Amino acid sequence: MNDLSHTGIISPLTFEAVSVSHRGQPLLHPLDLRLSGCRRTLVMGPNGAGKSLLLRLAHGLLPPSGGRIRWEGSTPRQAMVFQRPVLLRRSALANLTYALAVNGTPRRQRQALAMEALDHFGLASLARRPARVLSGGEQQRLALARAWLLRPQVLFLDEPTAALDPAAIKAVEAAVLDFHRRGTRIVMTSHDLHQARRLADEVILLNGGRLVEQSDAATFFREPRSDEGRAFLRGERVW
Amino acid sequence: MMPTSDSAFITALHLVLDLDPTLLAIVALSLQVSLAAVLIAALVGLPLGAALALWRFPGRGLVIVVLNALMGLPPVVAGLAVYLLLSRAGPLGQFGLLFTPGAMVIAQVVLILPIIAALTRQQIEELHGEYAEQLASLGLSRPRRIPTLLWDARFGLLTVILAGFGRASAEVGAVMMVGGNIDGVTRVMTTAIVLETGKGNLALALGLGLVLLVLVTLINGAAHLLGETARRRLG
Amino acid sequence: MTPRPFLAALALMGVALDAQASEPYLTLASTTSTEQSGLFAELLPAFQAATGIRVRVVAVGTGQAFEIARRGDADALLVHDAQAEEAFVAEGYGSERADVMVNDFVLIGPAGGPAGADPAGVAEAESILDALARIAEAEAPFASRGDDSGTHRAERRLWEAAEITPTAPWYRELGSGMGPTLNTAAAMGAYVLADRATWAAFANRQELALLFEGDERLFNQYGSVVIDAERHSHLKHNLAAQWHAWLLSDEGQQAIADFTVDGQPLFFPNAE
């Protein structure tokens, strides 16, 4: 289960003039965007830039108010990890077998697959522990293990380390790279530049509900194309 | 002589310690009727409340308002409605249910179904607010979310069911009307209390009331303990 | 789920909860006075011993008892309002009525307490009509059933006969059964017209005492009514006929005569 044979054939996702407004207030101005290949895309920008909104639109949790979002080809398997992990009120193991049951895994395989995933994320000893009494870091790892079990071709992560301590952040980042090695496209929001340098091979910068730029990470961190990108890299608040 | 509360306590104590067979039969019937009513109301009310929490449809607000209003339905009105339905001259008269325990179960279901459905809706709506994105991300359709939400809200829902049980077992007006308070057939704790009050046996009536109170307290205490322990364990 | 199988299932469950479902039984609509006096506790086992039939008593006010019978929800009727019983037969709901027994009404009132003993002086009255006139004159509190029961109807006929229209605030219609009315009267120190049977078995008298009795107008006739077989074919007419016949038989009449409270007979059999 360490290799997805679909590498490179994950359908690109395109946004065509996609916008979101709420009660007449524009939250996201019409934007065009294309996510393709098996990249590690970090969506960056200050609070309120529209990062989470973009992720939810891409994952299909939210319908756009205008424009069109479509997969060029078959819709890939997807999973999402939230800033505050949403875990069911049952054991760590049961949280995983639940996800397997939902995606139609035969009952007799669930337990073994779930245990394997717990082991992979260093949670095997906590299998019988109620999920909601685990520490923040353990909960986020459990959410990642749940996503892992779903063998996603695309993984969305919404500020997955925002509430964690350094050790837990390291574990999450290692897991993200793990997913990518297995052939999963990563789309992750973050406001942490250092994290982006460690993880990104592509950067999308949003500000005030507008797309500022989409660049290769190497390009972005060396020489942003936009003034706002340069200011963002210098750590200035120009917004 | 006004009966003092002391004599009521002594009467209650005697009732329990003597294991009076008539009293035991009355207590057993009370529990059977109310538990059957709670079971039926829960089987209908839990999914109904959950469905109301998850779906948006025209008239939903009205349904919720009506359910909330029905929570305060006077028992005797529920009793009268069920009486007219089950009476031989009524639309469901052919089943011969009037003046049977079955009629009492129906009346209690009518009383507590709105409570269970309305409170379930509140709790499930709150939990769904927390779970909705994750469940949608897992690709779970709305009907398939209902069992998940009901299970994860189980401790809160236990309290909801207990509230239903409390109303069912404390109720007198409806079961008096549709049960008829027939000795040995449809006489339950509350109707026995009314009868003994009518006979002026106030100490005995109060004693029966104390027995009822202790029973309901025991059941609630056990459920509370169970819920609290599990809640603490599962977070 | 369609209602029919659901209700059938409930009916089955009702049977399962019904401890006496296997015995033949009939449902009798009767009055609170017969139930609360303890008469049925004595009478029904004797009837069951004789016939094997259990009687399930739904004890309500006379007005409600007639309504239950009219709707076909009771197999037999034992009440105390001869006029209404005859009307019930005349309307075709009943096929026959017969006198079963009598007891009498008594006038209860305060024998002490804050208002003093017998403030209206009914104990010295020459007749029940005189007693009521004294109460109206003194405007002493009077607790009325106010529930269209046989006792309430009898009480209203007495006021009419006395040519008095009782009025609030001293005349208080409670809308309650005999027992609750006595409880309230005891608490208010009010006069109250009660049937002797309920009074005799009543435990919470406080300052109340029997102040006037014995007038022929206080005569309280109980009748058994056979419900018309044509109108409600589902009823247990055969069992009800046995009940009716037994009440009027020597055996049944003797059982009524044998019922006493504190050695005092309360109902007097008078079947013809």
XYZ file of C-alpha atoms in Angstrom:
746
model
C 0.000 0.000 0.000
C 3.010 2.223 -0.259
C 2.656 2.993 -3.908
C -0.174 4.471 -5.873
C 0.200 3.450 -9.499
C -1.719 6.562 -10.563
C 1.186 8.948 -10.126
C 1.120 11.527 -12.848
C -2.366 10.711 -14.019
C -4.263 12.588 -11.302
C -6.839 14.745 -13.087
C -5.995 18.440 -13.090
C -8.450 20.688 -11.240
C -9.435 23.949 -12.860
C -11.202 26.981 -11.406
C -12.881 29.125 -14.051
C -13.896 32.578 -12.822
C -14.838 31.058 -9.473
C -16.218 33.472 -6.908
C -17.903 33.273 -3.517
C -20.059 35.853 -1.867
C -22.114 35.767 1.300
C -25.116 38.056 1.738
C -23.820 40.261 -1.064
C -20.333 40.526 0.434
C -17.651 39.132 -1.909
C -15.412 36.692 -0.019
C -13.578 35.453 -3.067
C -13.285 37.533 -6.230
C -13.517 35.690 -9.560
C -10.329 33.706 -9.990
C -8.835 31.234 -12.456
C -6.577 28.494 -11.234
C -5.223 25.153 -12.341
C -3.849 22.470 -10.012
C -2.139 19.619 -11.826
C 0.461 16.910 -11.489
C 1.526 15.385 -8.217
C 2.733 18.556 -6.613
C 2.891 19.919 -3.119
C 0.990 23.165 -3.414
C 0.936 25.510 -0.427
C -1.806 28.087 -0.368
C -0.505 31.079 1.533
C -1.724 34.434 2.637
C -2.775 36.327 5.755
C -5.936 35.613 7.784
C -9.056 36.282 5.773
C -7.260 35.921 2.454
C -9.619 33.120 1.407
C -7.231 30.162 1.828
C -9.694 27.875 3.619
C -12.439 28.910 1.245
C -10.308 27.910 -1.727
C -9.617 24.509 -0.178
C -13.269 23.840 0.572
C -14.265 24.828 -2.954
C -11.637 22.512 -4.398
C -12.733 19.602 -2.174
C -16.378 20.170 -3.023
C -17.523 21.042 0.509
C -18.829 24.380 -0.708
C -20.503 25.329 -3.983
C -19.123 28.438 -5.680
C -21.456 31.443 -6.023
C -20.183 31.986 -9.554
C -17.930 30.312 -12.068
C -17.092 26.648 -12.493
C -14.844 24.131 -10.789
C -14.119 20.913 -12.630
C -11.778 17.988 -12.736
C -10.306 17.494 -16.203
C -10.973 13.796 -16.314
C -12.187 11.411 -13.657
C -12.734 12.790 -10.177
C -9.861 11.563 -8.031
C -10.139 10.040 -4.570
C -9.742 12.853 -2.073
C -9.407 13.398 1.637
C -9.179 16.447 3.847
C -7.499 17.160 7.160
C -8.857 20.101 9.133
C -7.163 22.535 11.488
C -9.181 21.134 14.373
C -9.486 17.409 13.718
C -13.082 16.213 13.792
C -13.000 12.835 15.477
C -15.984 10.686 16.312
C -16.820 9.899 19.938
C -15.363 6.408 19.845
C -11.942 4.743 20.061
C -9.032 5.683 17.820
C -9.329 2.327 16.096
C -13.097 2.701 15.626
C -12.558 6.113 14.008
C -10.460 4.419 11.362
C -12.665 1.353 10.798
C -15.574 3.788 10.485
C -13.884 5.578 7.565
C -13.192 2.204 5.955
C -16.808 1.172 6.397
C -17.948 4.395 4.746
C -15.762 3.836 1.697
C -16.967 0.268 1.345
C -14.002 -1.756 2.562
C -15.139 -5.311 3.403
C -15.659 -5.776 7.123
C -13.040 -8.495 7.608
C -10.245 -6.308 6.191
C -11.001 -3.184 8.198
C -9.371 -4.090 11.492
C -6.034 -5.103 9.958
C -5.880 -2.079 7.650
C -6.728 0.277 10.501
C -4.122 -1.234 12.804
C -1.532 -0.918 10.030
C -2.350 2.775 9.626
C -2.233 3.383 13.394
C 1.146 1.720 13.467
C 2.381 3.807 10.554
C 1.500 6.991 12.449
C 2.892 5.753 15.762
C -0.530 5.408 17.369
C -0.742 1.621 17.722
C -0.543 1.732 21.513
C -3.498 4.158 21.618
C -5.818 2.046 19.451
C -8.417 1.424 22.185
C -8.176 4.936 23.651
C -11.201 7.182 23.051
C -10.194 9.466 20.202
C -11.348 12.646 21.890
C -9.155 12.278 24.976
C -5.965 12.097 22.857
C -3.586 15.090 22.805
C -3.873 17.648 20.010
C -0.889 16.186 18.184
C -2.182 12.625 18.539
C -5.606 13.681 17.306
C -4.114 15.302 14.207
C -2.025 12.183 13.529
C -5.156 10.103 13.864
C -6.894 12.365 11.338
C -3.918 11.867 9.017
C -4.085 8.092 9.548
C -7.755 8.206 8.622
C -6.900 10.105 5.446
C -4.061 7.646 4.776
C -6.511 4.730 4.852
C -8.621 6.357 2.163
C -5.590 6.242 -0.226
C -6.388 9.707 -1.576
C -4.992 10.881 -4.917
C -5.453 14.419 -3.673
C -5.069 15.418 -0.003
C -6.306 18.783 1.226
C -4.927 20.076 4.512
C -6.312 23.237 6.110
C -3.720 24.733 8.496
C -3.136 21.271 9.968
C -0.347 22.455 12.315
C -1.769 25.769 13.488
C -2.645 24.532 16.978
C 0.254 22.134 17.537
C 3.580 22.139 19.391
C 6.884 21.849 17.445
C 7.247 18.085 17.855
C 3.695 17.495 16.630
C 4.264 19.923 13.732
C 7.305 17.900 12.700
C 5.297 14.690 12.719
C 2.552 16.230 10.575
C 5.068 17.602 8.073
C 6.744 14.198 7.835
C 3.357 12.653 7.188
C 2.624 15.156 4.425
C 5.860 14.230 2.672
C 4.977 10.571 3.217
C 1.647 11.047 1.446
C 3.422 12.785 -1.410
C 5.978 9.999 -1.771
C 3.093 7.601 -2.101
C 1.821 9.614 -5.050
C -0.698 11.950 -3.484
C -1.107 15.509 -4.690
C -0.921 17.831 -1.670
C -2.912 21.045 -1.409
C -2.308 22.677 1.961
C -2.938 26.062 3.493
C -0.457 27.651 5.830
C 0.567 31.109 6.978
C 3.988 29.893 8.089
C 6.744 30.819 5.594
C 9.254 28.413 7.074
C 6.796 25.571 6.753
C 6.160 26.537 3.153
C 9.895 26.525 2.401
C 10.150 23.041 3.903
C 7.157 21.543 2.104
C 6.133 23.443 -1.012
C 7.093 22.873 -4.570
C 4.388 25.297 -5.676
C 2.960 28.352 -3.949
C -0.381 30.055 -4.377
C -0.575 33.453 -2.717
C -3.966 34.915 -1.875
C -4.782 38.287 -0.428
C -8.150 39.819 0.352
C -10.028 37.177 -1.603
C -7.900 37.639 -4.720
C -5.314 35.399 -6.330
C -2.012 37.293 -6.165
C 0.262 34.748 -7.771
C 0.814 31.072 -8.472
C 4.480 30.176 -8.849
C 7.001 27.390 -8.494
C 8.264 27.406 -4.944
C 11.839 27.883 -6.067
C 10.832 30.935 -8.111
C 8.559 32.327 -5.413
C 11.095 32.159 -2.632
C 13.904 33.525 -4.824
C 12.040 36.223 -6.738
C 8.290 36.661 -6.308
C 6.556 38.044 -9.327
C 4.278 40.367 -7.379
C 4.992 43.262 -5.055
C 2.718 41.700 -2.510
C 4.705 38.452 -2.765
C 7.908 40.351 -2.070
C 6.363 42.125 0.883
C 4.975 38.841 2.187
C 8.440 37.259 2.028
C 9.942 40.199 3.905
C 7.342 39.623 6.586
C 5.755 43.020 6.062
C 2.079 43.551 6.506
C 1.123 45.445 3.407
C -2.433 44.186 3.413
C -57.019 14.212 61.435
C -54.720 15.510 58.741
C -52.265 12.796 57.881
C -48.796 13.938 58.767
C -45.981 13.392 56.327
C -44.541 10.981 58.898
C -47.433 8.612 58.482
C -47.042 8.877 54.703
C -43.417 7.811 54.981
C -44.359 4.953 57.272
C -47.114 3.924 54.862
C -44.666 4.043 51.955
C -42.161 2.016 53.908
C -44.793 -0.588 54.735
C -45.887 -0.737 51.090
C -42.366 -1.504 49.966
C -41.246 -3.764 52.805
C -44.404 -5.875 52.755
C -43.952 -6.480 48.996
C -47.693 -6.115 48.711
C -48.629 -8.145 45.585
C -51.219 -5.583 44.463
C -48.646 -2.823 44.715
C -46.055 -4.914 42.893
C -48.515 -5.592 40.062
C -49.284 -1.854 39.816
C -45.600 -0.934 39.807
C -44.835 -3.600 37.198
C -47.629 -2.393 34.930
C -46.529 1.241 35.323
C -43.001 0.357 34.296
C -44.110 -1.886 31.424
C -46.461 0.717 29.971
C -44.018 3.611 30.297
C -41.021 1.635 29.051
C -42.999 0.360 26.052
C -44.086 3.921 25.290
C -40.524 5.224 25.607
C -39.239 2.440 23.362
C -41.763 3.182 20.619
C -41.358 6.954 20.929
C -37.569 6.600 20.758
C -37.696 4.312 17.715
C -39.787 6.910 15.892
C -38.584 10.124 17.525
C -34.817 9.703 17.295
C -34.651 9.249 13.490
C -37.405 11.831 13.045
C -35.537 14.409 15.132
C -32.284 13.629 13.330
C -33.937 13.952 9.921
C -35.375 17.325 10.965
C -31.896 18.412 12.028
C -30.297 17.458 8.719
C -32.803 18.472 6.071
C -33.903 21.918 5.007
C -37.333 21.951 3.401
C -40.206 24.407 3.094
C -42.311 24.337 6.246
C -39.486 22.977 8.386
C -39.724 25.918 10.764
C -43.424 25.283 11.207
C -42.831 21.595 11.957
C -40.282 22.536 14.622
C -42.587 25.108 16.200
C -45.438 22.580 16.292
C -43.193 19.914 17.827
C -41.983 22.329 20.476
C -45.557 23.360 21.225
C -46.679 19.734 21.466
C -44.041 19.210 24.160
C -46.392 21.148 26.409
C -49.558 19.324 25.320
C -51.809 18.855 28.365
C -51.979 15.107 29.009
C -55.742 15.154 29.346
C -56.051 16.600 25.829
C -53.818 13.848 24.462
C -55.942 11.383 26.423
C -59.171 12.758 25.030
C -57.864 12.606 21.453
C -56.660 9.027 21.869
C -59.940 8.132 23.597
C -61.978 9.424 20.659
C -59.717 7.571 18.207
C -59.820 4.248 20.025
C -63.436 4.331 21.137
C -65.660 1.797 19.382
C -67.418 4.711 17.739
C -64.050 6.159 16.666
C -61.985 5.498 13.531
C -59.742 2.887 15.181
C -62.457 1.337 17.337
C -62.329 -2.034 15.619
C -59.075 -2.922 17.383
C -60.763 -2.915 20.787
C -57.839 -1.107 22.403
C -59.771 1.241 24.691
C -59.405 0.430 28.406
C -56.367 -1.769 27.764
C -52.684 -1.211 28.576
C -52.122 -0.856 24.821
C -54.281 2.288 24.811
C -52.210 3.689 27.680
C -49.034 3.020 25.706
C -50.481 4.899 22.709
C -51.493 7.882 24.846
C -48.038 8.071 26.404
C -46.383 7.784 22.983
C -48.476 10.753 21.821
C -47.277 12.704 24.849
C -43.568 11.938 24.695
C -42.907 11.567 20.971
C -42.791 15.377 20.523
C -40.389 15.681 23.467
C -38.016 13.073 22.116
C -38.198 14.314 18.513
C -37.784 18.009 19.398
C -34.907 17.534 21.836
C -33.203 15.064 19.492
C -33.382 17.642 16.709
C -31.622 20.212 18.895
C -28.830 17.882 19.923
C -28.255 16.402 16.472
C -28.274 19.820 14.835
C -25.577 20.955 17.238
C -23.447 17.853 16.693
C -23.905 18.031 12.937
C -22.555 21.568 13.005
C -19.333 20.074 14.283
C -19.296 16.958 12.078
C -20.796 18.162 8.788
C -17.588 18.997 6.903
C -15.762 15.874 8.012
C -18.685 13.617 7.121
C -19.114 15.353 3.770
C -15.387 14.959 3.151
C -15.756 11.234 3.777
C -18.479 11.251 1.143
C -21.337 10.417 3.520
C -24.814 11.212 2.181
C -27.346 12.751 4.559
C -29.366 9.593 5.248
C -26.166 7.726 6.053
C -25.138 10.406 8.536
C -28.153 9.759 10.775
C -26.904 6.560 12.464
C -23.453 8.096 12.965
C -24.862 11.243 14.550
C -27.340 9.346 16.737
C -24.581 7.077 17.991
C -22.160 9.908 18.676
C -24.859 11.912 20.482
C -25.828 8.881 22.552
C -25.138 10.358 25.987
C -27.127 13.491 25.327
C -29.897 11.404 23.813
C -30.007 9.200 26.904
C -31.018 12.313 28.844
C -33.644 13.061 26.207
C -35.094 9.574 26.558
C -35.097 9.914 30.336
C -37.048 13.159 30.023
C -39.593 11.216 27.960
C -39.705 8.438 30.527
C -40.194 10.958 33.316
C -43.178 12.533 31.603
C -44.644 9.149 30.716
C -44.414 7.697 34.206
C -45.604 10.850 35.981
C -48.597 11.349 33.721
C -52.120 10.642 34.989
C -54.767 12.462 32.956
C -54.289 10.592 29.689
C -53.883 7.076 31.081
C -56.864 7.597 33.384
C -59.026 8.474 30.407
C -57.946 5.777 27.955
C -57.077 3.087 30.508
C -60.077 3.540 32.779
C -58.080 2.823 35.962
C -59.430 -0.753 36.000
C -58.299 -2.683 39.056
C -55.684 -5.250 38.075
C -55.808 -4.372 34.373
C -55.033 -0.714 33.758
C -54.368 0.649 37.238
C -50.927 2.209 37.378
C -49.124 4.166 40.085
C -50.525 7.559 39.166
C -54.143 6.471 38.734
C -53.940 4.515 42.002
C -52.771 7.731 43.675
C -55.793 9.593 42.287
C -58.132 6.846 43.480
C -56.694 6.744 46.990
C -56.863 10.535 47.192
C -60.535 10.278 46.203
C -61.108 7.835 49.038
C -59.492 10.299 51.413
C -56.607 7.897 52.082
C -54.119 10.729 51.800
C -51.300 8.948 53.614
C -51.617 5.923 51.349
C -51.783 8.182 48.273
C -48.690 10.056 49.371
C -46.992 6.767 50.185
C -47.682 5.538 46.660
C -46.324 8.836 45.376
C -43.124 8.330 47.354
C -42.749 4.835 45.930
C -43.166 6.274 42.427
C -40.664 9.018 43.157
C -38.093 6.538 44.449
C -38.559 4.322 41.377
C -38.159 7.177 38.924
C -35.161 8.481 40.884
C -33.502 5.059 40.821
C -33.952 4.709 37.068
C -32.707 8.241 36.435
C -29.790 7.780 38.788
C -28.717 4.565 37.097
C -28.942 6.134 33.644
C -27.125 9.247 34.810
C -24.316 7.217 36.332
C -24.007 5.139 33.189
C -23.952 8.228 30.981
C -21.491 10.168 33.123
C -19.031 7.292 33.383
C -19.100 6.691 29.648
C -18.919 10.401 28.893
C -15.857 10.836 31.067
C -14.236 7.803 29.466
C -14.958 8.838 25.876
C -14.406 12.579 26.195
C -45.367 1.764 8.515
C -49.047 1.619 7.768
C -51.249 2.198 10.790
C -53.103 -1.076 10.637
C -50.303 -3.606 11.226
C -48.842 -1.157 13.704
C -52.071 -0.957 15.677
C -52.568 -4.684 15.448
C -49.085 -5.080 16.926
C -50.016 -2.655 19.685
C -53.188 -4.586 20.343
C -51.088 -7.735 20.683
C -48.759 -5.936 23.039
C -51.770 -4.722 24.983
C -52.830 -8.324 25.352
C -49.298 -9.243 26.424
C -49.379 -6.524 29.109
C -52.860 -7.571 30.159
C -52.402 -9.833 33.144
C -55.953 -11.195 32.934
C -56.332 -11.537 29.172
C -57.085 -15.259 29.271
C -60.172 -14.922 31.507
C -63.597 -14.059 30.114
C -64.433 -10.533 31.197
C -66.847 -7.716 30.601
C -66.332 -3.978 30.942
C -68.730 -2.189 33.275
C -69.137 1.564 33.248
C -70.151 2.666 36.716
C -69.898 5.488 39.184
C -67.143 6.527 41.512
C -69.406 5.983 44.538
C -69.732 2.240 43.962
C -65.992 1.899 43.340
C -64.756 4.150 46.140
C -67.092 2.737 48.771
C -65.516 -0.677 48.296
C -68.776 -2.342 47.141
C -67.235 -3.746 43.976
C -64.328 -5.252 45.883
C -66.951 -7.414 47.638
C -69.437 -7.916 44.812
C -67.211 -8.784 41.856
C -65.357 -11.752 43.387
C -68.755 -13.241 44.321
C -69.960 -12.827 40.737
C -66.752 -14.322 39.375
C -67.042 -17.292 41.709
C -70.569 -17.894 40.468
C -69.972 -17.460 36.720
C -66.224 -17.404 36.041
C -66.616 -13.927 34.538
C -64.372 -11.092 35.652
C -65.829 -7.587 35.664
C -63.567 -4.700 34.727
C -64.919 -1.515 36.244
C -64.370 1.872 34.666
C -65.492 4.180 37.473
C -66.402 7.657 36.243
C -69.120 10.254 36.772
C -72.604 9.218 35.692
C -72.578 11.609 32.718
C -69.343 10.124 31.404
C -70.541 6.577 32.102
C -73.552 7.122 29.822
C -71.260 8.576 27.147
C -68.908 5.586 27.328
C -71.869 3.218 26.966
C -73.363 5.242 24.127
C -70.102 4.986 22.160
C -70.019 1.230 22.614
C -67.009 1.199 24.916
C -68.635 -0.658 27.816
C -70.617 -3.898 27.916
C -72.793 -2.955 30.883
C -73.900 0.064 32.874
C -74.594 0.458 36.606
C -75.456 4.025 37.547
C -77.800 6.063 39.707
C -79.925 8.396 37.650
C -83.240 6.652 36.953
C -84.528 9.420 34.654
C -81.422 9.374 32.475
C -81.400 5.573 32.477
C -84.944 5.490 31.154
C -84.066 8.078 28.524
C -81.074 5.928 27.519
C -83.447 2.989 26.944
C -85.989 5.179 25.158
C -83.303 6.453 22.772
C -82.588 2.854 21.815
C -79.116 2.598 23.365
C -80.373 0.322 26.104
C -82.849 -2.511 25.862
C -83.770 -2.837 29.532
C -83.193 -1.221 32.905
C -83.917 -2.587 36.359
C -83.710 -1.323 39.929
C -80.827 -3.009 41.745
C -80.332 -1.301 45.071
C -80.671 1.951 46.935
C -78.540 3.920 49.218
C -79.124 7.466 50.269
C -77.528 10.854 50.134
C -76.507 12.534 53.349
C -75.768 16.159 54.112
C -72.255 16.601 55.443
C -71.024 19.776 57.081
C -68.554 21.282 59.531
C -68.925 20.091 63.120
C -66.212 22.436 64.362
C -63.311 24.441 63.047
C -62.993 28.162 62.336
C -66.590 28.601 61.078
C -67.967 26.884 64.169
C -70.185 23.814 64.326
C -73.002 23.712 61.769
C -73.189 27.493 61.109
C -76.418 27.137 59.105
C -78.052 24.902 61.700
C -79.053 22.130 59.289
C -79.030 19.555 62.066
C -82.336 21.082 63.289
C -83.874 21.222 59.802
C -87.239 19.519 59.277
C -86.451 18.348 55.781
C -83.635 18.367 53.254
C -85.345 21.294 51.488
C -85.409 23.194 54.772
C -81.752 22.328 55.339
C -80.784 23.713 51.909
C -82.840 26.848 52.580
C -80.950 27.380 55.837
C -77.597 27.050 54.035
C -78.706 29.567 51.381
C -80.017 31.901 54.071
C -76.754 31.777 56.017
C -74.747 31.855 52.755
C -72.598 29.137 54.298
C -70.017 27.589 51.966
C -71.450 24.672 50.001
C -69.221 22.414 47.884
C -70.982 20.995 44.834
C -69.611 18.189 42.661
C -70.347 20.282 39.568
C -69.444 17.362 37.287
C -72.824 16.227 35.931
C -72.556 13.036 37.983
C -75.604 11.264 39.444
C -74.966 12.902 42.788
C -74.623 16.323 41.187
C -77.859 15.816 39.233
C -79.659 14.756 42.438
C -78.298 17.802 44.244
C -79.506 20.159 41.496
C -83.002 18.591 41.623
C -83.090 19.264 45.389
C -82.185 22.944 44.945
C -84.893 23.212 42.280
C -87.404 21.581 44.595
C -86.407 24.075 47.304
C -86.917 26.872 44.750
C -83.443 28.219 45.378
C -80.883 29.233 42.764
C -77.584 28.775 44.591
C -74.952 31.338 43.660
C -71.256 31.949 44.054
C -69.326 32.818 46.148
C -70.840 30.631 48.859
C -71.942 27.981 46.315
C -68.786 26.422 44.916
C -68.895 24.079 41.905
C -65.752 21.990 42.017
C -66.035 19.802 38.900
C -64.627 16.850 40.843
C -65.481 13.320 41.868
C -67.085 12.563 45.238
C -63.829 11.857 47.053
C -61.968 14.952 45.850
C -65.072 17.042 46.621
C -65.109 15.707 50.189
C -61.378 16.447 50.499
C -61.984 20.009 49.371
C -65.049 20.461 51.573
C -63.020 19.266 54.563
C -60.380 21.854 53.806
C -62.943 24.661 53.295
C -65.274 23.741 56.139
C -68.113 23.577 53.600
C -71.419 21.717 53.465
C -71.586 18.977 50.863
C -74.149 16.482 49.629
C -72.569 13.030 49.500
C -73.692 9.498 48.907
C -73.633 7.554 52.144
C -71.363 4.846 50.747
C -68.501 7.134 49.785
C -68.902 9.057 53.030
C -68.741 5.891 55.103
C -65.530 4.763 53.451
C -63.984 8.249 53.403
C -60.885 8.542 55.590
C -59.935 12.240 55.491
C -62.927 13.744 57.360
C -61.101 16.309 59.503
C -63.927 18.482 61.028
C -66.661 17.146 58.738
C -69.590 15.218 60.179
C -72.912 13.842 59.010
C -75.442 16.564 59.934
C -78.672 15.617 58.158
C -80.098 12.335 56.838
C -83.261 10.335 56.450
C -85.475 12.452 54.179
C -87.248 10.422 51.489
C -86.009 12.892 48.892
C -82.467 11.710 49.616
C -83.329 8.274 48.320
C -80.689 7.202 45.729
C -81.754 4.466 43.319
C -79.119 2.439 41.441
C -80.117 0.785 38.181
C -78.536 -1.770 35.894
C -78.970 -1.125 32.174
C -78.706 -3.779 29.467
C -77.136 -2.288 26.357
C -78.955 -2.773 23.078
C -77.508 -5.727 21.156
C -78.421 -4.364 17.718
C -76.540 -1.102 18.039
C -73.149 -2.407 19.123
C -72.709 -5.955 17.864
C -69.106 -6.228 19.101
C -70.101 -5.963 22.768
C -70.186 -8.975 25.064
C -73.955 -9.087 25.354
C -74.003 -12.651 26.572
C -71.688 -11.947 29.517
C -73.474 -8.683 30.237
C -76.817 -10.494 30.346
C -75.403 -12.899 32.931
C -74.188 -9.947 35.020
C -77.551 -8.202 34.833
C -79.396 -11.377 35.777
C -77.015 -12.121 38.658
C -77.398 -8.618 40.124
C -81.157 -9.138 40.258
C -80.936 -12.747 41.506
C -81.300 -13.708 45.157
C -77.598 -14.452 45.240
C -76.600 -11.064 43.881
C -79.065 -9.197 46.083
C -77.732 -11.043 49.131
C -74.146 -10.114 48.213
C -75.178 -6.441 48.126
C -76.885 -6.747 51.506
C -73.797 -8.443 52.980
C -71.527 -5.525 52.157
C -70.870 -3.392 55.208
C -68.416 -0.737 56.293
C -67.703 -0.705 60.037
C -70.652 -3.062 60.468
C -72.989 -0.629 58.738
C -74.767 -1.734 55.539
C -74.493 0.937 52.833
C -76.547 -0.406 49.931
C -79.977 -1.940 50.265
C -81.008 -4.407 47.548
C -84.430 -3.590 46.092
C -84.758 -5.539 42.836
C -88.316 -6.569 42.067
